[in-house]
Amino acid sequence: MDQAAKLRRKVELLKEQVSSSRVIAVTSGKGGVGKTSISVNLALQLQEMGKKVVILDADFGLANVEVMLGIRPRYNLADLIFNNKSIEEIITEGPMGIGFISGGSGVQDLVNLDKENLKQLIAKLVKLDSLYDIVIIDTGAGISDSVVEFVLSSPEVLLVVTPEPTSITDAYSLLKAVNRKKEFDRGQKSIKVITNRVESTREGQEIYDKIRIVVSKFLNIQLEYIGYIPQDKKIAAAVIEQKPVFISAPNSEPAVRIRSICNNLLDVNFEETKKIGIAKVLLNFIKTRKNNG
């Protein structure tokens, strides 16, 4: 039995003691489409709906989540790995009680861990699964290796697309890159689309239909549409204020649409077999990165 298989078995043994969290990777084919704003506002709404939610900022180097929340975390994922910090110490509390973990350089360092450090990390991450119902991974933007690997490793993916032609083509390019990987398993992957910055319900549906048709025809990947968020000045104002629109303008149309999207997420019959937890997702990420390195 190789090291990766032994570690996977260790994860399963540890996870018998706790329930697995639902892991949702929020991603996009390009930057500037509102991915991080959506991640944060979804977390706040899901928290209000009674779920314990934590965000993992996996866009290392940019720290978009902490900028959006106006919070500077004391520790990040690298401190969990190398500085003997506990999982509780690296979680920063955000508004409404959501948790937030800064990836920092830790995401890049995962692949270089030795066996002992990796075992310790997995044990700590399994504890994270016991603390939260939902882990939202805010991936980097674009089609970098780490973004593709997070999409491959996460059982549930939210793909954010805007009306810009480049957003649509880049979203397709991301799915094409994922589809080329041998690790991609259609049967274990749920990919949902959110259209952002649209002028109407109709425009949101039309954008989804465009990408759905081409992805189904050329990649044989099935997508699901779970809602749209309208173009609204209140979102731009919220970013400047460093207050998510769900807090700064809770009765605005974007906040209403975020509630609708979360209702769709929770109404989905998401099979227990797909709730594999963040420990397993990051182990899959490490394995995929090594295989493609």
CSV table of C-alpha atoms in Angstrom, one decimal:
chain,number,residue,atom,x,y,z
A,1,MET,CA,0.0,0.0,0.0
A,2,ASP,CA,1.5,3.3,-1.1
A,3,GLN,CA,1.7,6.4,1.1
A,4,ALA,CA,-1.3,8.1,-0.5
A,5,ALA,CA,-3.4,5.0,0.0
A,6,LYS,CA,-2.4,4.7,3.7
A,7,LEU,CA,-3.2,8.4,4.3
A,8,ARG,CA,-6.6,7.9,2.6
A,9,ARG,CA,-7.3,5.0,4.9
A,10,LYS,CA,-6.2,7.1,7.9
A,11,VAL,CA,-8.7,9.8,6.8
A,12,GLU,CA,-11.5,7.3,6.6
A,13,LEU,CA,-10.7,5.9,10.1
A,14,LEU,CA,-10.6,9.4,11.6
A,15,LYS,CA,-13.8,10.5,9.9
A,16,GLU,CA,-15.7,7.6,11.4
A,17,GLN,CA,-15.6,9.6,14.6
A,18,VAL,CA,-17.1,12.8,13.0
A,19,SER,CA,-19.6,13.8,10.4
A,20,SER,CA,-18.3,15.1,7.1
A,21,SER,CA,-18.8,18.6,6.0
A,22,ARG,CA,-20.2,19.6,2.7
A,23,VAL,CA,-17.4,21.2,0.6
A,24,ILE,CA,-18.3,23.7,-2.1
A,25,ALA,CA,-15.6,25.2,-4.3
A,26,VAL,CA,-16.6,28.6,-5.8
A,27,THR,CA,-14.6,29.2,-9.0
A,28,SER,CA,-14.5,31.1,-12.3
A,29,GLY,CA,-12.7,31.0,-15.6
A,30,LYS,CA,-11.3,34.5,-15.1
A,31,GLY,CA,-10.8,37.2,-12.5
A,32,GLY,CA,-13.1,40.1,-11.8
A,33,VAL,CA,-16.4,38.3,-12.0
A,34,GLY,CA,-17.4,38.6,-8.4
A,35,LYS,CA,-16.5,35.2,-7.2
A,36,THR,CA,-15.2,36.2,-3.8
A,37,SER,CA,-18.2,38.5,-3.1
A,38,ILE,CA,-20.5,35.5,-3.9
A,39,SER,CA,-18.5,33.2,-1.7
A,40,VAL,CA,-18.8,35.6,1.3
A,41,ASN,CA,-22.4,36.4,0.8
A,42,LEU,CA,-23.4,32.8,0.4
A,43,ALA,CA,-21.6,32.0,3.6
A,44,LEU,CA,-23.5,34.7,5.5
A,45,GLN,CA,-26.9,33.6,4.1
A,46,LEU,CA,-26.2,29.9,4.8
A,47,GLN,CA,-25.1,30.8,8.3
A,48,GLU,CA,-28.4,32.7,8.8
A,49,MET,CA,-30.2,29.6,7.6
A,50,GLY,CA,-28.8,27.6,10.5
A,51,LYS,CA,-25.6,26.1,9.0
A,52,LYS,CA,-22.2,26.5,10.5
A,53,VAL,CA,-20.0,27.8,7.6
A,54,VAL,CA,-16.3,28.5,7.2
A,55,ILE,CA,-14.6,30.0,4.1
A,56,LEU,CA,-11.1,28.8,3.0
A,57,ASP,CA,-9.4,31.5,1.0
A,58,ALA,CA,-7.5,29.4,-1.5
A,59,ASP,CA,-6.5,32.3,-3.7
A,60,PHE,CA,-3.0,32.6,-2.2
A,61,GLY,CA,-1.2,35.8,-2.5
A,62,LEU,CA,-4.3,38.0,-3.1
A,63,ALA,CA,-6.2,37.7,0.2
A,64,ASN,CA,-9.5,38.8,-1.3
A,65,VAL,CA,-11.7,37.4,1.4
A,66,GLU,CA,-10.0,39.3,4.2
A,67,VAL,CA,-10.1,42.5,2.2
A,68,MET,CA,-13.8,42.0,1.5
A,69,LEU,CA,-14.5,41.4,5.2
A,70,GLY,CA,-12.1,44.1,6.4
A,71,ILE,CA,-10.5,41.5,8.7
A,72,ARG,CA,-6.8,40.7,9.0
A,73,PRO,CA,-6.3,37.2,10.3
A,74,ARG,CA,-3.6,36.5,12.8
A,75,TYR,CA,-2.7,33.1,11.4
A,76,ASN,CA,-3.2,31.1,8.2
A,77,LEU,CA,-3.0,27.6,6.8
A,78,ALA,CA,0.8,27.7,6.8
A,79,ASP,CA,0.7,28.2,10.6
A,80,LEU,CA,-1.4,25.1,10.9
A,81,ILE,CA,1.1,23.1,8.9
A,82,PHE,CA,4.4,24.4,10.1
A,83,ASN,CA,3.9,26.4,13.3
A,84,ASN,CA,2.0,23.9,15.4
A,85,LYS,CA,-1.2,26.0,15.6
A,86,SER,CA,-4.5,24.3,16.2
A,87,ILE,CA,-7.4,24.4,13.8
A,88,GLU,CA,-9.2,26.7,16.2
A,89,GLU,CA,-6.3,29.2,16.3
A,90,ILE,CA,-6.2,29.7,12.5
A,91,ILE,CA,-9.9,30.3,12.2
A,92,THR,CA,-10.8,34.0,12.2
A,93,GLU,CA,-14.4,34.8,13.2
A,94,GLY,CA,-16.2,36.9,10.7
A,95,PRO,CA,-19.5,38.7,10.7
A,96,MET,CA,-22.6,36.7,11.9
A,97,GLY,CA,-20.3,34.0,13.2
A,98,ILE,CA,-19.0,32.7,10.0
A,99,GLY,CA,-15.4,31.3,10.1
A,100,PHE,CA,-12.6,32.3,7.8
A,101,ILE,CA,-9.3,30.6,7.1
A,102,SER,CA,-6.6,32.4,5.1
A,103,GLY,CA,-4.7,30.1,2.8
A,104,GLY,CA,-1.6,32.2,2.7
A,105,SER,CA,1.3,30.3,1.3
A,106,GLY,CA,-0.1,27.1,2.8
A,107,VAL,CA,-1.9,26.0,-0.2
A,108,GLN,CA,1.3,25.9,-2.3
A,109,ASP,CA,3.2,24.2,0.5
A,110,LEU,CA,0.7,21.3,0.9
A,111,VAL,CA,2.4,19.3,-1.9
A,112,ASN,CA,5.8,19.4,-0.2
A,113,LEU,CA,4.8,18.0,3.2
A,114,ASP,CA,6.6,15.0,4.5
A,115,LYS,CA,4.6,12.0,5.7
A,116,GLU,CA,4.5,13.0,9.4
A,117,ASN,CA,3.5,16.6,8.7
A,118,LEU,CA,0.8,15.3,6.4
A,119,LYS,CA,-0.6,12.9,9.0
A,120,GLN,CA,-0.8,15.7,11.5
A,121,LEU,CA,-2.5,18.1,9.0
A,122,ILE,CA,-5.1,15.5,8.1
A,123,ALA,CA,-5.9,14.9,11.8
A,124,LYS,CA,-6.4,18.6,12.3
A,125,LEU,CA,-8.5,19.0,9.2
A,126,VAL,CA,-10.8,16.2,10.3
A,127,LYS,CA,-11.5,18.2,13.4
A,128,LEU,CA,-12.6,21.1,11.1
A,129,ASP,CA,-15.2,18.8,9.6
A,130,SER,CA,-16.7,18.3,13.1
A,131,LEU,CA,-16.9,22.1,13.7
A,132,TYR,CA,-18.7,23.1,10.4
A,133,ASP,CA,-21.5,21.9,8.3
A,134,ILE,CA,-20.3,23.6,5.1
A,135,VAL,CA,-16.8,24.6,3.9
A,136,ILE,CA,-16.7,27.1,1.1
A,137,ILE,CA,-13.4,27.1,-0.9
A,138,ASP,CA,-12.9,30.4,-2.6
A,139,THR,CA,-10.5,29.3,-5.4
A,140,GLY,CA,-8.1,31.5,-7.3
A,141,ALA,CA,-9.4,32.9,-10.6
A,142,GLY,CA,-8.5,31.7,-14.1
A,143,ILE,CA,-7.1,28.3,-15.2
A,144,SER,CA,-4.0,27.9,-13.0
A,145,ASP,CA,-3.0,24.4,-11.9
A,146,SER,CA,-4.3,25.1,-8.4
A,147,VAL,CA,-7.7,26.1,-9.6
A,148,VAL,CA,-8.1,23.1,-11.8
A,149,GLU,CA,-6.9,20.8,-9.0
A,150,PHE,CA,-9.4,22.3,-6.5
A,151,VAL,CA,-12.2,21.8,-9.0
A,152,LEU,CA,-11.1,18.2,-9.5
A,153,SER,CA,-10.8,17.6,-5.8
A,154,SER,CA,-14.2,19.1,-4.7
A,155,PRO,CA,-17.4,17.1,-5.1
A,156,GLU,CA,-19.4,20.3,-5.6
A,157,VAL,CA,-18.4,23.3,-7.7
A,158,LEU,CA,-20.2,26.6,-8.2
A,159,LEU,CA,-19.0,28.2,-11.5
A,160,VAL,CA,-19.5,32.0,-11.6
A,161,VAL,CA,-20.1,33.5,-15.1
A,162,THR,CA,-20.9,37.1,-16.2
A,163,PRO,CA,-22.3,38.4,-19.5
A,164,GLU,CA,-18.8,39.3,-20.7
A,165,PRO,CA,-17.9,37.1,-23.7
A,166,THR,CA,-14.5,36.4,-22.2
A,167,SER,CA,-16.1,35.2,-18.9
A,168,ILE,CA,-18.2,32.6,-20.9
A,169,THR,CA,-15.3,31.4,-23.0
A,170,ASP,CA,-12.9,31.3,-20.0
A,171,ALA,CA,-15.5,29.3,-18.0
A,172,TYR,CA,-15.6,26.8,-20.9
A,173,SER,CA,-11.8,26.7,-21.0
A,174,LEU,CA,-11.7,25.9,-17.3
A,175,LEU,CA,-14.1,23.0,-17.7
A,176,LYS,CA,-12.2,21.8,-20.7
A,177,ALA,CA,-9.0,21.8,-18.7
A,178,VAL,CA,-10.7,19.8,-15.9
A,179,ASN,CA,-12.2,17.4,-18.4
A,180,ARG,CA,-8.7,16.5,-19.8
A,181,LYS,CA,-7.5,15.2,-16.4
A,182,LYS,CA,-7.7,11.5,-15.7
A,183,GLU,CA,-8.9,12.3,-12.1
A,184,PHE,CA,-12.1,13.9,-13.4
A,185,ASP,CA,-15.1,11.7,-12.5
A,186,ARG,CA,-18.4,13.0,-13.8
A,187,GLY,CA,-20.4,10.6,-11.6
A,188,GLN,CA,-18.9,12.2,-8.4
A,189,LYS,CA,-19.0,15.8,-9.5
A,190,SER,CA,-21.8,18.3,-9.2
A,191,ILE,CA,-21.2,21.5,-11.2
A,192,LYS,CA,-23.7,24.4,-10.7
A,193,VAL,CA,-23.7,27.7,-12.5
A,194,ILE,CA,-24.4,31.2,-11.0
A,195,THR,CA,-24.7,34.1,-13.5
A,196,ASN,CA,-23.6,37.4,-12.0
A,197,ARG,CA,-24.0,41.0,-13.0
A,198,VAL,CA,-27.0,40.4,-15.3
A,199,GLU,CA,-29.6,42.9,-16.2
A,200,SER,CA,-32.6,40.5,-16.0
A,201,THR,CA,-33.8,37.0,-15.2
A,202,ARG,CA,-33.9,36.3,-18.9
A,203,GLU,CA,-30.3,37.4,-19.5
A,204,GLY,CA,-29.1,35.2,-16.7
A,205,GLN,CA,-30.9,32.2,-18.2
A,206,GLU,CA,-29.6,32.9,-21.7
A,207,ILE,CA,-26.0,33.1,-20.5
A,208,TYR,CA,-26.4,29.7,-18.7
A,209,ASP,CA,-28.0,28.2,-21.8
A,210,LYS,CA,-25.1,29.3,-23.9
A,211,ILE,CA,-22.5,27.6,-21.8
A,212,ARG,CA,-24.7,24.6,-21.0
A,213,ILE,CA,-25.2,23.8,-24.7
A,214,VAL,CA,-21.5,23.9,-25.7
A,215,VAL,CA,-20.3,22.1,-22.5
A,216,SER,CA,-22.8,19.3,-23.0
A,217,LYS,CA,-22.0,18.9,-26.7
A,218,PHE,CA,-18.2,19.0,-26.6
A,219,LEU,CA,-17.3,18.0,-23.1
A,220,ASN,CA,-20.3,15.8,-22.1
A,221,ILE,CA,-20.5,17.5,-18.8
A,222,GLN,CA,-23.9,18.2,-17.3
A,223,LEU,CA,-24.4,21.6,-15.6
A,224,GLU,CA,-27.1,22.8,-13.3
A,225,TYR,CA,-28.4,26.4,-13.0
A,226,ILE,CA,-29.1,27.6,-9.5
A,227,GLY,CA,-29.7,31.3,-10.0
A,228,TYR,CA,-28.5,34.8,-10.9
A,229,ILE,CA,-27.3,38.0,-9.2
A,230,PRO,CA,-28.2,41.3,-10.8
A,231,GLN,CA,-26.0,44.2,-11.7
A,232,ASP,CA,-26.4,46.6,-8.8
A,233,LYS,CA,-24.5,49.6,-7.5
A,234,LYS,CA,-25.1,48.4,-3.9
A,235,ILE,CA,-22.6,45.6,-4.5
A,236,ALA,CA,-19.8,48.0,-5.6
A,237,ALA,CA,-20.6,50.2,-2.6
A,238,ALA,CA,-20.4,47.2,-0.3
A,239,VAL,CA,-17.0,46.3,-1.6
A,240,ILE,CA,-15.8,49.9,-0.9
A,241,GLU,CA,-17.2,49.8,2.6
A,242,GLN,CA,-15.7,46.3,3.2
A,243,LYS,CA,-19.1,45.1,4.2
A,244,PRO,CA,-20.8,42.3,2.3
A,245,VAL,CA,-24.0,43.4,0.5
A,246,PHE,CA,-25.9,40.8,2.6
A,247,ILE,CA,-25.1,43.0,5.6
A,248,SER,CA,-24.9,46.5,4.1
A,249,ALA,CA,-28.1,46.1,2.0
A,250,PRO,CA,-30.0,43.1,3.3
A,251,ASN,CA,-33.2,44.0,1.5
A,252,SER,CA,-31.6,44.8,-1.9
A,253,GLU,CA,-32.2,42.7,-5.0
A,254,PRO,CA,-28.7,41.1,-4.9
A,255,ALA,CA,-29.4,39.9,-1.3
A,256,VAL,CA,-32.8,38.5,-2.3
A,257,ARG,CA,-31.2,36.6,-5.1
A,258,ILE,CA,-28.4,35.3,-2.8
A,259,ARG,CA,-31.2,33.9,-0.5
A,260,SER,CA,-32.8,32.2,-3.5
A,261,ILE,CA,-29.5,30.6,-4.5
A,262,CYS,CA,-29.0,29.3,-1.0
A,263,ASN,CA,-32.5,27.9,-0.9
A,264,ASN,CA,-31.7,26.1,-4.1
A,265,LEU,CA,-28.4,24.8,-2.7
A,266,LEU,CA,-30.1,23.4,0.4
A,267,ASP,CA,-33.1,22.0,-1.5
A,268,VAL,CA,-30.8,19.9,-3.7
A,269,ASN,CA,-30.8,16.3,-2.7
A,270,PHE,CA,-27.0,16.3,-2.2
A,271,GLU,CA,-26.1,12.7,-1.5
A,272,GLU,CA,-24.3,11.8,1.8
A,273,THR,CA,-21.7,10.0,-0.3
A,274,LYS,CA,-20.6,13.3,-1.8
A,275,LYS,CA,-20.1,14.9,1.7
A,276,ILE,CA,-16.5,13.8,1.9
A,277,GLY,CA,-15.3,16.6,4.1
A,278,ILE,CA,-12.4,19.1,3.8
A,279,ALA,CA,-9.7,16.7,5.0
A,280,LYS,CA,-10.5,14.3,2.0
A,281,VAL,CA,-10.7,17.2,-0.4
A,282,LEU,CA,-7.3,18.6,0.5
A,283,LEU,CA,-5.8,15.1,0.4
A,284,ASN,CA,-7.3,14.7,-3.1
A,285,PHE,CA,-5.8,18.1,-4.0
A,286,ILE,CA,-2.3,17.0,-2.8
A,287,LYS,CA,-2.6,13.7,-4.7
A,288,THR,CA,-3.7,15.4,-7.9
A,289,ARG,CA,-1.0,18.0,-7.7
A,290,LYS,CA,1.7,15.4,-7.3
A,291,ASN,CA,0.3,13.3,-10.2
A,292,ASN,CA,0.3,16.3,-12.4
A,293,GLY,CA,3.6,17.8,-11.2
